[in-house]
Amino acid sequence: MTLSQNGRASDDKVDEYQQERAKELRPESLLCRLKYKNALPELPFDPKFLAYPLEPSRFLQYVATSLERNYKHELLTETDVGVEVDLIDPDIFKIDKSVKLHPDDERLLEDDNPAAINARKSRHQKSVSWLRRTEYISTELYNRWNKSDKVESKLGYSVKRHLNEEIVYRDRESQIAAIEATFKAAKKPIVKHYSKPNVHAVEVLPVLPDFALWRYPCAQVLVPTLDYFH
């Protein structure tokens, strides 16, 4: 009986302790978390201004980084950037006819005379008995013994003779007249073929540039089709 009473008494004490402990640990009425602050002590002396030894601009001045310096910005502007610059002044090429050239300068502007040039060459090509003739390493020795009448040699000789007889481009006036004659010849209608009398022109198309697309560079690309590989 004594043991059972002592055991029951000890159990009652444990229950009382747990109840008291539960009362102490009951939840607070506030649902927020409490924050405890520790205020700093006041300064023992008044604040003072101190001289700043560094320049304040070092914290305000903007400095670009290497990434920004190496980046290339794309310029989306017009071709002439809005500034029309004409580098050709047509007035510069106008000839002032009132100015007279010096006689020495007029000699420099004279056209070469082909007859005088040929005469000068023939004068230097004279052979004398006391001077050995220059010998060149070529097929001239072979051609000397093979003097066959070839079509190429005859054609070249006839063309050269025709050019020697031509007096169109001997001076400046004849050159201008020959150029003007080409414009007149282009205006003549094409009636017949130059070598085939039975061939006639059906349609004549002027050879003019494309005035709408001439300013744009274009490239023609030919892509082979499947039939090309078979």
Short mmCIF file of N, CA and C in Angstrom, two decimals, residues 89-213:
data_model
loop_
_atom_site.label_atom_id
_atom_site.label_comp_id
_atom_site.label_asym_id
_atom_site.label_seq_id
_atom_site.Cartn_x
_atom_site.Cartn_y
_atom_site.Cartn_z
N ASP A 89 33.04 70.94 -110.90
CA ASP A 89 32.71 72.30 -111.29
C ASP A 89 32.88 72.43 -112.79
N PRO A 90 31.79 72.47 -113.56
CA PRO A 90 31.95 72.52 -115.02
C PRO A 90 32.58 73.80 -115.52
N ASP A 91 32.56 74.87 -114.72
CA ASP A 91 33.15 76.13 -115.18
C ASP A 91 34.67 76.05 -115.28
N ILE A 92 35.28 75.08 -114.58
CA ILE A 92 36.74 74.97 -114.63
C ILE A 92 37.20 74.53 -116.00
N PHE A 93 36.40 73.71 -116.68
CA PHE A 93 36.80 73.16 -117.97
C PHE A 93 36.48 74.08 -119.14
N LYS A 94 35.92 75.24 -118.86
CA LYS A 94 35.66 76.19 -119.94
C LYS A 94 36.97 76.83 -120.40
N ILE A 95 37.12 76.92 -121.69
CA ILE A 95 38.35 77.47 -122.27
C ILE A 95 38.17 78.97 -122.46
N ASP A 96 39.11 79.71 -121.92
CA ASP A 96 39.11 81.16 -122.09
C ASP A 96 39.82 81.50 -123.39
N LYS A 97 39.03 81.83 -124.41
CA LYS A 97 39.60 82.08 -125.73
C LYS A 97 40.35 83.40 -125.82
N SER A 98 40.16 84.27 -124.85
CA SER A 98 40.87 85.55 -124.89
C SER A 98 42.33 85.43 -124.48
N VAL A 99 42.70 84.33 -123.82
CA VAL A 99 44.08 84.14 -123.38
C VAL A 99 44.90 83.58 -124.54
N LYS A 100 46.06 84.15 -124.78
CA LYS A 100 46.96 83.70 -125.85
C LYS A 100 48.11 82.91 -125.25
N LEU A 101 48.42 81.82 -125.88
CA LEU A 101 49.52 80.98 -125.41
C LEU A 101 50.85 81.54 -125.86
N HIS A 102 51.86 81.19 -125.11
CA HIS A 102 53.22 81.55 -125.49
C HIS A 102 53.64 80.69 -126.68
N PRO A 103 54.45 81.22 -127.58
CA PRO A 103 54.88 80.40 -128.74
C PRO A 103 55.52 79.08 -128.35
N ASP A 104 56.26 79.05 -127.25
CA ASP A 104 56.87 77.79 -126.82
C ASP A 104 55.81 76.78 -126.39
N ASP A 105 54.73 77.25 -125.73
CA ASP A 105 53.65 76.35 -125.32
C ASP A 105 52.84 75.87 -126.52
N GLU A 106 52.69 76.71 -127.53
CA GLU A 106 51.97 76.28 -128.72
C GLU A 106 52.69 75.15 -129.44
N ARG A 107 54.00 75.17 -129.37
CA ARG A 107 54.77 74.09 -130.00
C ARG A 107 54.51 72.75 -129.28
N LEU A 108 54.29 72.80 -127.98
CA LEU A 108 54.02 71.56 -127.24
C LEU A 108 52.63 71.01 -127.53
N LEU A 109 51.69 71.87 -127.91
CA LEU A 109 50.33 71.43 -128.17
C LEU A 109 50.09 71.02 -129.60
N GLU A 110 51.09 71.09 -130.43
CA GLU A 110 50.92 70.68 -131.82
C GLU A 110 50.78 69.16 -131.92
N ASP A 111 49.95 68.71 -132.88
CA ASP A 111 49.76 67.28 -133.11
C ASP A 111 50.94 66.72 -133.88
N ASP A 112 51.26 65.47 -133.58
CA ASP A 112 52.36 64.82 -134.28
C ASP A 112 51.97 64.50 -135.71
N ASN A 113 52.89 64.73 -136.60
CA ASN A 113 52.68 64.43 -138.01
C ASN A 113 53.22 63.04 -138.30
N PRO A 114 52.39 62.09 -138.71
CA PRO A 114 52.90 60.73 -138.97
C PRO A 114 53.95 60.69 -140.06
N ALA A 115 53.82 61.57 -141.05
CA ALA A 115 54.81 61.57 -142.14
C ALA A 115 56.18 61.97 -141.62
N ALA A 116 56.21 62.96 -140.71
CA ALA A 116 57.50 63.38 -140.16
C ALA A 116 58.10 62.30 -139.28
N ILE A 117 57.24 61.56 -138.56
CA ILE A 117 57.75 60.49 -137.70
C ILE A 117 58.35 59.37 -138.55
N ASN A 118 57.67 59.01 -139.63
CA ASN A 118 58.19 57.96 -140.51
C ASN A 118 59.49 58.40 -141.18
N ALA A 119 59.57 59.67 -141.55
CA ALA A 119 60.81 60.17 -142.16
C ALA A 119 61.95 60.14 -141.16
N ARG A 120 61.65 60.45 -139.90
CA ARG A 120 62.69 60.41 -138.88
C ARG A 120 63.16 58.98 -138.63
N LYS A 121 62.23 58.02 -138.65
CA LYS A 121 62.61 56.62 -138.48
C LYS A 121 63.45 56.12 -139.65
N SER A 122 63.05 56.49 -140.86
CA SER A 122 63.82 56.03 -142.03
C SER A 122 65.20 56.64 -142.05
N ARG A 123 65.36 57.84 -141.51
CA ARG A 123 66.68 58.46 -141.47
C ARG A 123 67.61 57.73 -140.52
N HIS A 124 67.06 57.20 -139.44
CA HIS A 124 67.88 56.46 -138.48
C HIS A 124 68.12 55.02 -138.91
N GLN A 125 67.33 54.51 -139.85
CA GLN A 125 67.47 53.13 -140.27
C GLN A 125 68.40 52.96 -141.48
N LYS A 126 69.11 53.98 -141.83
CA LYS A 126 70.04 53.87 -142.95
C LYS A 126 71.24 53.01 -142.55
N SER A 127 71.67 52.18 -143.48
CA SER A 127 72.82 51.30 -143.23
C SER A 127 74.05 51.86 -143.94
N VAL A 128 75.16 51.82 -143.23
CA VAL A 128 76.43 52.31 -143.78
C VAL A 128 77.41 51.14 -143.83
N SER A 129 78.43 51.28 -144.66
CA SER A 129 79.38 50.19 -144.87
C SER A 129 80.32 49.98 -143.69
N TRP A 130 80.58 51.03 -142.95
CA TRP A 130 81.55 50.92 -141.86
C TRP A 130 80.91 50.53 -140.52
N LEU A 131 79.56 50.35 -140.48
CA LEU A 131 78.86 49.98 -139.25
C LEU A 131 78.19 48.63 -139.43
N ARG A 132 78.40 47.76 -138.48
CA ARG A 132 77.80 46.43 -138.56
C ARG A 132 76.32 46.51 -138.24
N ARG A 133 75.55 45.79 -139.00
CA ARG A 133 74.11 45.81 -138.82
C ARG A 133 73.71 44.99 -137.59
N THR A 134 72.73 45.50 -136.84
CA THR A 134 72.29 44.82 -135.62
C THR A 134 71.54 43.55 -135.97
N GLU A 135 71.93 42.46 -135.30
CA GLU A 135 71.29 41.17 -135.53
C GLU A 135 70.48 40.79 -134.29
N TYR A 136 69.20 40.49 -134.48
CA TYR A 136 68.30 40.12 -133.39
C TYR A 136 68.07 38.61 -133.40
N ILE A 137 67.88 38.05 -132.23
CA ILE A 137 67.60 36.62 -132.10
C ILE A 137 66.11 36.42 -132.34
N SER A 138 65.75 36.00 -133.52
CA SER A 138 64.35 35.81 -133.87
C SER A 138 64.27 34.82 -135.02
N THR A 139 63.09 34.65 -135.55
CA THR A 139 62.85 33.75 -136.68
C THR A 139 63.00 34.46 -138.02
N GLU A 140 63.69 35.59 -138.01
CA GLU A 140 63.84 36.34 -139.26
C GLU A 140 64.67 35.55 -140.26
N LEU A 141 65.71 34.83 -139.78
CA LEU A 141 66.54 34.05 -140.69
C LEU A 141 65.74 32.93 -141.33
N TYR A 142 64.84 32.33 -140.54
CA TYR A 142 64.00 31.26 -141.11
C TYR A 142 63.00 31.82 -142.12
N ASN A 143 62.42 32.97 -141.79
CA ASN A 143 61.43 33.57 -142.69
C ASN A 143 62.08 34.11 -143.97
N ARG A 144 63.39 34.40 -143.90
CA ARG A 144 64.06 34.91 -145.09
C ARG A 144 64.10 33.85 -146.19
N TRP A 145 64.28 32.58 -145.79
CA TRP A 145 64.34 31.50 -146.79
C TRP A 145 62.97 30.90 -147.07
N ASN A 146 61.96 31.20 -146.22
CA ASN A 146 60.59 30.73 -146.46
C ASN A 146 59.70 31.93 -146.78
N LYS A 147 59.86 32.47 -147.93
CA LYS A 147 59.09 33.64 -148.35
C LYS A 147 57.86 33.19 -149.12
N SER A 148 57.01 32.44 -148.45
CA SER A 148 55.78 31.98 -149.09
C SER A 148 54.72 33.06 -148.93
N ASP A 149 53.92 33.22 -149.93
CA ASP A 149 52.86 34.23 -149.91
C ASP A 149 51.73 33.74 -149.01
N LYS A 150 51.69 34.27 -147.81
CA LYS A 150 50.67 33.88 -146.86
C LYS A 150 49.55 34.91 -146.86
N VAL A 151 48.36 34.43 -146.49
CA VAL A 151 47.21 35.33 -146.45
C VAL A 151 47.37 36.36 -145.34
N GLU A 152 47.98 35.91 -144.20
CA GLU A 152 48.15 36.83 -143.09
C GLU A 152 49.08 37.97 -143.44
N SER A 153 50.15 37.67 -144.12
CA SER A 153 51.10 38.72 -144.48
C SER A 153 50.49 39.70 -145.46
N LYS A 154 49.72 39.19 -146.42
CA LYS A 154 49.09 40.08 -147.39
C LYS A 154 48.04 40.97 -146.71
N LEU A 155 47.26 40.35 -145.79
CA LEU A 155 46.23 41.12 -145.10
C LEU A 155 46.85 42.19 -144.22
N GLY A 156 47.90 41.84 -143.49
CA GLY A 156 48.56 42.83 -142.65
C GLY A 156 49.17 43.96 -143.46
N TYR A 157 49.73 43.65 -144.61
CA TYR A 157 50.33 44.68 -145.46
C TYR A 157 49.27 45.62 -146.01
N SER A 158 48.11 45.05 -146.38
CA SER A 158 47.05 45.89 -146.93
C SER A 158 46.46 46.80 -145.86
N VAL A 159 46.33 46.28 -144.64
CA VAL A 159 45.82 47.11 -143.55
C VAL A 159 46.79 48.22 -143.22
N LYS A 160 48.07 47.92 -143.17
CA LYS A 160 49.07 48.93 -142.88
C LYS A 160 49.10 50.00 -143.97
N ARG A 161 48.99 49.58 -145.23
CA ARG A 161 48.98 50.55 -146.31
C ARG A 161 47.74 51.43 -146.25
N HIS A 162 46.61 50.82 -145.85
CA HIS A 162 45.38 51.61 -145.74
C HIS A 162 45.49 52.64 -144.62
N LEU A 163 46.13 52.26 -143.51
CA LEU A 163 46.30 53.20 -142.40
C LEU A 163 47.26 54.32 -142.77
N ASN A 164 48.27 54.01 -143.55
CA ASN A 164 49.19 55.06 -143.98
C ASN A 164 48.51 56.06 -144.91
N GLU A 165 47.60 55.56 -145.74
CA GLU A 165 46.89 56.46 -146.64
C GLU A 165 45.78 57.22 -145.93
N GLU A 166 45.34 56.74 -144.76
CA GLU A 166 44.28 57.42 -144.04
C GLU A 166 44.81 58.71 -143.44
N ILE A 167 44.11 59.79 -143.63
CA ILE A 167 44.54 61.11 -143.12
C ILE A 167 43.47 61.69 -142.20
N VAL A 168 42.69 60.79 -141.56
CA VAL A 168 41.57 61.27 -140.75
C VAL A 168 42.05 61.84 -139.43
N TYR A 169 42.97 61.13 -138.77
CA TYR A 169 43.37 61.51 -137.42
C TYR A 169 44.76 62.15 -137.40
N ARG A 170 45.09 62.95 -138.38
CA ARG A 170 46.43 63.55 -138.40
C ARG A 170 46.49 64.85 -137.62
N ASP A 171 45.40 65.55 -137.48
CA ASP A 171 45.39 66.78 -136.70
C ASP A 171 44.12 66.81 -135.84
N ARG A 172 44.02 67.85 -135.01
CA ARG A 172 42.91 67.94 -134.06
C ARG A 172 41.57 68.15 -134.77
N GLU A 173 41.57 68.97 -135.81
CA GLU A 173 40.32 69.25 -136.52
C GLU A 173 39.77 68.00 -137.20
N SER A 174 40.67 67.19 -137.78
CA SER A 174 40.20 65.97 -138.44
C SER A 174 39.68 64.95 -137.43
N GLN A 175 40.26 64.93 -136.22
CA GLN A 175 39.75 64.03 -135.19
C GLN A 175 38.34 64.44 -134.76
N ILE A 176 38.12 65.74 -134.58
CA ILE A 176 36.78 66.21 -134.19
C ILE A 176 35.77 65.92 -135.29
N ALA A 177 36.18 66.11 -136.55
CA ALA A 177 35.27 65.84 -137.66
C ALA A 177 34.92 64.36 -137.75
N ALA A 178 35.91 63.49 -137.49
CA ALA A 178 35.64 62.05 -137.54
C ALA A 178 34.70 61.62 -136.42
N ILE A 179 34.84 62.22 -135.23
CA ILE A 179 33.94 61.89 -134.12
C ILE A 179 32.53 62.36 -134.41
N GLU A 180 32.40 63.56 -134.96
CA GLU A 180 31.07 64.06 -135.32
C GLU A 180 30.42 63.21 -136.40
N ALA A 181 31.24 62.66 -137.29
CA ALA A 181 30.69 61.81 -138.36
C ALA A 181 30.09 60.53 -137.80
N THR A 182 30.62 60.03 -136.67
CA THR A 182 30.05 58.81 -136.08
C THR A 182 28.64 59.05 -135.56
N PHE A 183 28.37 60.26 -135.00
CA PHE A 183 27.02 60.57 -134.54
C PHE A 183 26.04 60.68 -135.71
N LYS A 184 26.51 61.24 -136.81
CA LYS A 184 25.65 61.34 -137.99
C LYS A 184 25.37 59.96 -138.58
N ALA A 185 26.38 59.10 -138.57
CA ALA A 185 26.18 57.75 -139.12
C ALA A 185 25.23 56.93 -138.26
N ALA A 186 25.20 57.20 -136.93
CA ALA A 186 24.29 56.45 -136.06
C ALA A 186 22.84 56.82 -136.30
N LYS A 187 22.58 58.02 -136.82
CA LYS A 187 21.21 58.45 -137.08
C LYS A 187 20.66 57.92 -138.40
N LYS A 188 21.50 57.38 -139.25
CA LYS A 188 21.03 56.86 -140.53
C LYS A 188 20.25 55.57 -140.32
N PRO A 189 19.13 55.40 -140.98
CA PRO A 189 18.36 54.15 -140.81
C PRO A 189 19.07 52.97 -141.45
N ILE A 190 18.88 51.81 -140.82
CA ILE A 190 19.49 50.58 -141.34
C ILE A 190 18.53 49.99 -142.37
N VAL A 191 18.95 50.01 -143.62
CA VAL A 191 18.10 49.52 -144.71
C VAL A 191 18.42 48.07 -145.06
N LYS A 192 19.68 47.76 -145.18
CA LYS A 192 20.07 46.41 -145.58
C LYS A 192 21.35 46.02 -144.86
N HIS A 193 21.67 44.76 -144.96
CA HIS A 193 22.88 44.22 -144.34
C HIS A 193 24.10 44.68 -145.12
N TYR A 194 25.21 44.86 -144.38
CA TYR A 194 26.40 45.39 -145.03
C TYR A 194 27.04 44.40 -145.99
N SER A 195 26.82 43.09 -145.76
CA SER A 195 27.44 42.08 -146.63
C SER A 195 26.44 41.11 -147.25
N LYS A 196 25.20 41.06 -146.73
CA LYS A 196 24.18 40.14 -147.26
C LYS A 196 23.04 40.97 -147.84
N PRO A 197 22.92 41.02 -149.17
CA PRO A 197 21.89 41.89 -149.77
C PRO A 197 20.46 41.42 -149.52
N ASN A 198 20.26 40.14 -149.24
CA ASN A 198 18.91 39.61 -149.05
C ASN A 198 18.42 39.70 -147.61
N VAL A 199 19.25 40.20 -146.70
CA VAL A 199 18.88 40.30 -145.29
C VAL A 199 18.46 41.73 -144.99
N HIS A 200 17.29 41.90 -144.38
CA HIS A 200 16.75 43.22 -144.05
C HIS A 200 16.45 43.28 -142.55
N ALA A 201 16.54 44.47 -142.02
CA ALA A 201 16.28 44.68 -140.59
C ALA A 201 14.78 44.67 -140.32
N VAL A 202 14.37 43.95 -139.29
CA VAL A 202 12.97 43.87 -138.90
C VAL A 202 12.64 44.91 -137.84
N GLU A 203 13.54 45.09 -136.88
CA GLU A 203 13.30 46.04 -135.79
C GLU A 203 14.64 46.60 -135.35
N VAL A 204 14.65 47.88 -135.02
CA VAL A 204 15.86 48.57 -134.58
C VAL A 204 15.63 49.03 -133.15
N LEU A 205 16.47 48.61 -132.23
CA LEU A 205 16.36 48.97 -130.82
C LEU A 205 17.52 49.87 -130.44
N PRO A 206 17.27 51.00 -129.81
CA PRO A 206 18.38 51.87 -129.39
C PRO A 206 19.13 51.26 -128.21
N VAL A 207 20.42 51.36 -128.23
CA VAL A 207 21.27 50.84 -127.15
C VAL A 207 21.44 51.96 -126.13
N LEU A 208 20.60 51.95 -125.11
CA LEU A 208 20.62 52.97 -124.07
C LEU A 208 20.70 52.30 -122.71
N PRO A 209 21.29 52.96 -121.72
CA PRO A 209 21.34 52.37 -120.37
C PRO A 209 19.98 52.41 -119.69
N ASP A 210 19.85 51.62 -118.65
CA ASP A 210 18.62 51.59 -117.86
C ASP A 210 18.64 52.79 -116.92
N PHE A 211 17.86 53.82 -117.23
CA PHE A 211 17.90 55.04 -116.45
C PHE A 211 17.27 54.87 -115.07
N ALA A 212 16.49 53.83 -114.85
CA ALA A 212 15.84 53.62 -113.56
C ALA A 212 16.70 52.83 -112.59
N LEU A 213 17.52 51.91 -113.10
CA LEU A 213 18.29 51.01 -112.22
C LEU A 213 19.79 51.15 -112.39
#
